[in-house]
Tab-separated table of C-alpha atoms and ligand atoms in Angstrom:
chain	number	residue	atom	x	y	z
H	1	MET	CA	19.200	-31.133	-13.278
H	2	ASN	CA	21.237	-28.825	-11.084
H	3	TYR	CA	19.402	-26.812	-8.488
H	4	ASP	CA	20.974	-23.416	-8.058
H	5	LEU	CA	20.755	-22.504	-4.386
H	6	PHE	CA	21.522	-18.897	-5.210
H	7	ASP	CA	18.748	-18.440	-7.716
H	8	LEU	CA	16.356	-16.317	-5.664
H	9	SER	CA	13.868	-15.966	-8.498
H	10	ASN	CA	10.899	-18.273	-8.297
H	11	ASN	CA	10.393	-18.919	-12.002
H	12	GLY	CA	7.463	-16.533	-12.005
H	13	ASP	CA	5.335	-18.546	-9.582
H	14	THR	CA	2.812	-16.705	-7.474
H	15	TRP	CA	0.509	-18.170	-4.853
H	16	THR	CA	-2.387	-17.007	-2.761
H	17	GLU	CA	-2.807	-17.010	1.008
H	18	GLU	CA	-5.869	-15.969	2.981
H	19	ILE	CA	-5.184	-13.634	5.918
H	20	CYS	CA	-8.795	-13.729	7.064
H	21	LYS	CA	-12.177	-13.726	5.384
H	22	ASP	CA	-12.112	-11.283	2.424
H	23	ALA	CA	-8.361	-10.528	2.674
H	24	LEU	CA	-6.106	-12.323	0.188
H	25	VAL	CA	-2.323	-12.067	-0.201
H	26	LEU	CA	-1.179	-12.664	-3.767
H	27	ARG	CA	2.398	-13.631	-2.977
H	28	GLN	CA	4.954	-12.228	-5.438
H	29	PHE	CA	2.210	-11.065	-7.795
H	30	ALA	CA	4.146	-7.866	-8.633
H	31	VAL	CA	7.716	-9.230	-8.622
H	32	ALA	CA	8.137	-9.378	-12.402
H	33	GLN	CA	6.925	-5.798	-12.865
H	34	ALA	CA	8.657	-4.330	-9.828
H	35	PRO	CA	11.353	-2.355	-11.698
H	36	GLU	CA	8.743	-0.633	-13.900
H	37	LEU	CA	6.498	-0.014	-10.883
H	38	MET	CA	9.402	1.657	-9.047
H	39	GLN	CA	10.115	3.762	-12.124
H	40	ALA	CA	6.481	4.913	-12.098
H	41	VAL	CA	6.783	5.712	-8.371
H	42	THR	CA	9.871	7.822	-9.078
H	43	GLU	CA	8.052	9.719	-11.834
H	44	VAL	CA	5.145	10.476	-9.488
H	45	THR	CA	7.341	11.502	-6.562
H	46	THR	CA	9.442	13.784	-8.753
H	47	GLN	CA	6.232	15.794	-9.293
H	48	ALA	CA	4.672	15.258	-5.853
H	49	PRO	CA	7.569	14.640	-3.432
H	50	PHE	CA	7.218	12.342	-0.431
H	51	ARG	CA	6.329	14.326	2.682
H	52	HIS	CA	5.750	13.551	6.342
H	53	MET	CA	2.129	14.412	7.110
H	54	GLN	CA	1.041	15.944	10.408
H	55	THR	CA	-1.779	14.241	12.267
H	56	PRO	CA	-4.695	16.166	13.797
H	57	GLY	CA	-3.178	15.250	17.176
H	58	GLY	CA	0.043	17.085	16.297
H	59	TYR	CA	2.252	14.091	15.584
H	60	THR	CA	4.478	13.776	12.509
H	61	MET	CA	4.100	10.473	10.690
H	62	SER	CA	7.329	8.471	10.386
H	63	ALA	CA	6.402	7.088	6.964
H	64	SER	CA	6.370	9.701	4.208
H	65	LEU	CA	3.599	9.892	1.639
H	66	SER	CA	2.868	10.884	-1.930
H	67	SER	CA	-0.249	10.364	-4.047
H	68	CYS	CA	-1.305	10.150	-7.659
H	69	GLY	CA	-4.631	9.836	-9.419
H	70	SER	CA	-7.585	12.204	-9.275
H	71	MET	CA	-7.634	12.074	-5.468
H	72	GLY	CA	-4.779	12.148	-2.967
H	73	TRP	CA	-4.769	11.747	0.799
H	74	VAL	CA	-3.939	14.690	3.013
H	75	SER	CA	-3.486	14.987	6.769
H	76	ASP	CA	-2.819	18.093	8.856
H	77	ARG	CA	-3.899	19.655	12.161
H	78	VAL	CA	-7.373	20.176	10.655
H	79	GLY	CA	-7.965	16.509	9.903
H	80	TYR	CA	-7.689	13.617	7.468
H	81	ARG	CA	-9.280	13.836	4.026
H	82	TYR	CA	-8.929	13.259	0.306
H	83	SER	CA	-8.200	16.229	-1.929
H	84	SER	CA	-8.000	16.667	-5.707
H	85	HIS	CA	-4.991	18.962	-5.242
H	86	ASP	CA	-1.558	18.608	-3.693
H	87	PRO	CA	-1.590	21.191	-0.886
H	88	GLN	CA	2.187	21.643	-1.254
H	89	SER	CA	2.234	22.560	-4.972
H	90	LYS	CA	-1.447	23.625	-5.177
H	91	GLN	CA	-1.503	21.569	-8.380
H	92	PRO	CA	-3.661	18.545	-9.110
H	93	TRP	CA	-1.957	15.269	-8.132
H	94	PRO	CA	0.052	13.586	-10.908
H	95	ALA	CA	-1.977	11.261	-13.123
H	96	MET	CA	-1.922	7.608	-12.075
H	97	PRO	CA	0.603	5.834	-14.341
H	98	GLU	CA	-1.115	3.116	-16.359
H	99	ILE	CA	1.278	0.426	-15.154
H	100	LEU	CA	0.044	1.108	-11.603
H	101	SER	CA	-3.693	1.273	-12.341
H	102	LYS	CA	-3.490	-1.857	-14.520
H	103	LEU	CA	-1.760	-3.858	-11.813
H	104	ALA	CA	-4.438	-2.812	-9.312
H	105	THR	CA	-7.296	-3.833	-11.608
H	106	GLU	CA	-5.601	-7.177	-12.377
H	107	ALA	CA	-4.880	-7.977	-8.736
H	108	ALA	CA	-8.461	-7.173	-7.734
H	109	GLU	CA	-9.725	-9.384	-10.566
H	110	ALA	CA	-7.459	-12.232	-9.363
H	111	ALA	CA	-9.082	-11.867	-5.926
H	112	GLY	CA	-12.594	-11.925	-7.386
H	113	TYR	CA	-13.393	-8.196	-7.572
H	114	HIS	CA	-14.442	-7.220	-11.081
H	115	ARG	CA	-13.930	-3.762	-12.584
H	116	PHE	CA	-11.873	-2.238	-9.809
H	117	TYR	CA	-10.889	1.195	-11.118
H	118	PRO	CA	-9.143	3.150	-8.358
H	119	ASP	CA	-9.117	6.965	-8.409
H	120	ALA	CA	-6.536	7.293	-5.619
H	121	CYS	CA	-3.081	5.767	-5.355
H	122	LEU	CA	-1.172	6.456	-2.125
H	123	ILE	CA	2.544	5.774	-1.962
H	124	ASN	CA	4.118	5.285	1.464
H	125	ARG	CA	7.877	5.292	1.943
H	126	TYR	CA	9.361	3.686	5.062
H	127	THR	CA	12.986	4.228	6.011
H	128	PRO	CA	14.478	1.984	8.740
H	129	GLY	CA	12.529	2.433	11.983
H	130	ALA	CA	9.470	3.987	10.315
H	131	LYS	CA	6.118	2.459	11.263
H	132	MET	CA	2.405	2.965	10.914
H	133	SER	CA	0.305	2.792	14.071
H	134	LEU	CA	-2.934	0.810	14.194
H	135	HIS	CA	-5.673	2.646	12.293
H	136	GLN	CA	-8.717	2.158	10.095
H	137	ASP	CA	-9.025	3.509	6.532
H	138	ARG	CA	-12.339	5.350	6.654
H	139	ASN	CA	-11.850	8.401	4.418
H	140	GLU	CA	-12.932	6.697	1.184
H	141	ARG	CA	-16.369	7.182	-0.293
H	142	ASP	CA	-16.933	3.554	-1.268
H	143	TYR	CA	-16.324	0.899	1.407
H	144	ASP	CA	-17.699	-1.733	-0.977
H	145	ALA	CA	-14.654	-1.364	-3.209
H	146	PRO	CA	-11.575	-3.228	-1.955
H	147	ILE	CA	-8.180	-1.672	-1.232
H	148	VAL	CA	-5.256	-3.175	-3.130
H	149	SER	CA	-1.786	-2.850	-1.598
H	150	VAL	CA	1.591	-3.583	-3.176
H	151	SER	CA	4.785	-4.001	-1.144
H	152	LEU	CA	8.175	-3.262	-2.678
H	153	GLY	CA	11.704	-3.414	-1.321
H	154	VAL	CA	12.633	-4.126	2.288
H	155	PRO	CA	10.147	-6.488	4.037
H	156	ALA	CA	7.699	-5.517	6.791
H	157	THR	CA	5.580	-7.065	9.487
H	158	PHE	CA	1.956	-6.123	8.993
H	159	LEU	CA	-0.359	-6.043	12.022
H	160	PHE	CA	-3.958	-6.991	11.390
H	161	GLY	CA	-6.639	-6.661	14.029
H	162	GLY	CA	-10.403	-6.444	14.301
H	163	MET	CA	-13.150	-3.818	14.298
H	164	GLN	CA	-12.037	-2.407	17.686
H	165	ARG	CA	-8.597	-0.929	18.319
H	166	GLY	CA	-8.097	-3.239	21.278
H	167	ASP	CA	-8.937	-6.448	19.421
H	168	LYS	CA	-6.291	-9.159	19.173
H	169	THR	CA	-3.897	-8.687	16.252
H	170	ILE	CA	-2.059	-11.147	14.070
H	171	LYS	CA	1.298	-10.544	12.367
H	172	VAL	CA	1.639	-11.078	8.628
H	173	PRO	CA	5.011	-10.795	6.870
H	174	LEU	CA	4.874	-8.755	3.661
H	175	ALA	CA	7.754	-9.111	1.216
H	176	HIS	CA	8.856	-7.498	-2.016
H	177	GLY	CA	6.249	-8.041	-4.737
H	178	ASP	CA	3.441	-9.181	-2.436
H	179	VAL	CA	0.016	-7.766	-3.263
H	180	VAL	CA	-2.893	-7.795	-0.793
H	181	VAL	CA	-6.538	-7.295	-1.685
H	182	TRP	CA	-8.639	-6.098	1.257
H	183	GLY	CA	-12.366	-6.316	0.645
H	184	GLY	CA	-15.643	-7.136	2.329
H	185	GLU	CA	-15.341	-7.692	6.071
H	186	SER	CA	-11.617	-6.981	6.163
H	187	ARG	CA	-11.957	-3.524	4.645
H	188	LEU	CA	-12.585	-1.597	7.868
H	189	LYS	CA	-10.401	-3.576	10.236
H	190	PHE	CA	-7.594	-2.001	12.259
H	191	HIS	CA	-4.134	-2.498	10.783
H	192	GLY	CA	-0.591	-1.149	11.007
H	193	ILE	CA	3.073	-1.723	10.222
H	194	LEU	CA	5.722	-2.560	12.856
H	195	PRO	CA	8.943	-0.507	12.752
H	196	ILE	CA	10.891	-1.478	9.634
H	197	LYS	CA	14.103	-3.355	10.376
H	198	ALA	CA	17.324	-2.232	8.752
H	199	GLY	CA	17.762	-4.030	5.457
H	200	TYR	CA	18.644	-3.581	1.839
H	201	HIS	CA	16.908	-4.276	-1.453
H	202	SER	CA	18.568	-3.724	-4.822
H	203	LEU	CA	15.524	-1.836	-6.154
H	204	THR	CA	14.718	0.441	-3.206
H	205	GLY	CA	17.918	0.599	-1.136
H	206	GLU	CA	17.110	0.779	2.587
H	207	ASP	CA	13.466	1.664	1.982
H	208	ARG	CA	10.156	-0.125	1.905
H	209	ILE	CA	7.616	1.275	-0.535
H	210	ASN	CA	3.913	0.517	-0.169
H	211	ILE	CA	1.442	1.463	-2.862
H	212	THR	CA	-2.283	1.369	-2.058
H	213	PHE	CA	-5.136	1.767	-4.522
H	214	ARG	CA	-8.555	2.992	-3.434
H	215	VAL	CA	-11.889	4.218	-4.721
H	216	ALA	CA	-11.884	7.428	-2.708
H	217	GLY	CA	-13.852	10.141	-4.431
N	1	LIG	C1	-6.414	-3.467	5.688
N	1	LIG	N1	-0.577	1.250	4.662
N	1	LIG	O1	-1.733	3.450	3.660
N	1	LIG	S1	-0.834	-1.617	3.406
N	1	LIG	C2	-2.347	2.841	4.570
N	1	LIG	O2	2.110	-0.910	4.401
N	1	LIG	C3	-1.742	1.643	5.169
N	1	LIG	O3	1.961	1.195	4.108
N	1	LIG	C4	0.173	0.144	5.189
N	1	LIG	O4	-2.286	1.087	6.058
N	1	LIG	C5	1.501	0.127	4.508
N	1	LIG	O5	-3.463	3.162	4.987
N	1	LIG	C6	-0.536	-1.134	5.061
N	1	LIG	C7	-2.093	-2.774	3.710
N	1	LIG	C8	-3.454	-2.247	3.976
N	1	LIG	C9	-3.910	-1.067	3.438
N	1	LIG	C10	-5.198	-0.680	3.668
N	1	LIG	C11	-6.060	-1.488	4.418
N	1	LIG	C12	-4.271	-3.023	4.714
N	1	LIG	C13	-5.579	-2.669	4.941
N	1	LIG	C14	-7.399	-1.144	4.646
N	1	LIG	C15	-8.211	-1.962	5.361
N	1	LIG	C16	-7.722	-3.134	5.893
N	2	LIG	FE1	-4.312	1.846	6.246
């Protein structure tokens, strides 16, 4: 048997790590499907282009965002909210491609959450240097449903804290194909993304793509 040091595939293996109670990383869960997932992202963002949202405080977010599904997330000087329409095109958001919704339901099932059917899929794009400051996700209707997140492309360092902004944080590396299921106690904890380091991935170029699935409306 010859081991090939340059074979970066992992023969389809995935494994699970616990970040904290109720937060599970399914390592490499989406690797095999990544090309088709990226194709679905491109289809969505052709209809609803990535845009840099304004925050109520007047800042421009460094990550750019698109959405699909019956609800999409919107931020402007007025506030943060979900909306059934894309404010840019005044059209409903693109439908959620089945390959995306299926992956979300399967990942949630693997983490012990049955019948997770998200109505909102947010797609974040990070170019080198882009980040996401510590925040909580509190705009969804149902905090009992988990959030499923999928990382594609260039890796990131995820910051995970507690119920107060000032609580101690831990760093968690998130790589291409990693899926995280955030439920229960972890669902309302502060989290963020450190500035993305310059890198390259054959599927996404210099970018990191993060897809999150939520029950929002
Ligand atoms: C933990 N996105 O879109 S994904 C976001 O990588 C967001 O783009 C980051 O935070 C990203 O809101 C992090 C991981 C994530 C998403 C939602 C969470 C972690 C979470 C909600 C509650 C707790
Ligand atoms: Fe978040």
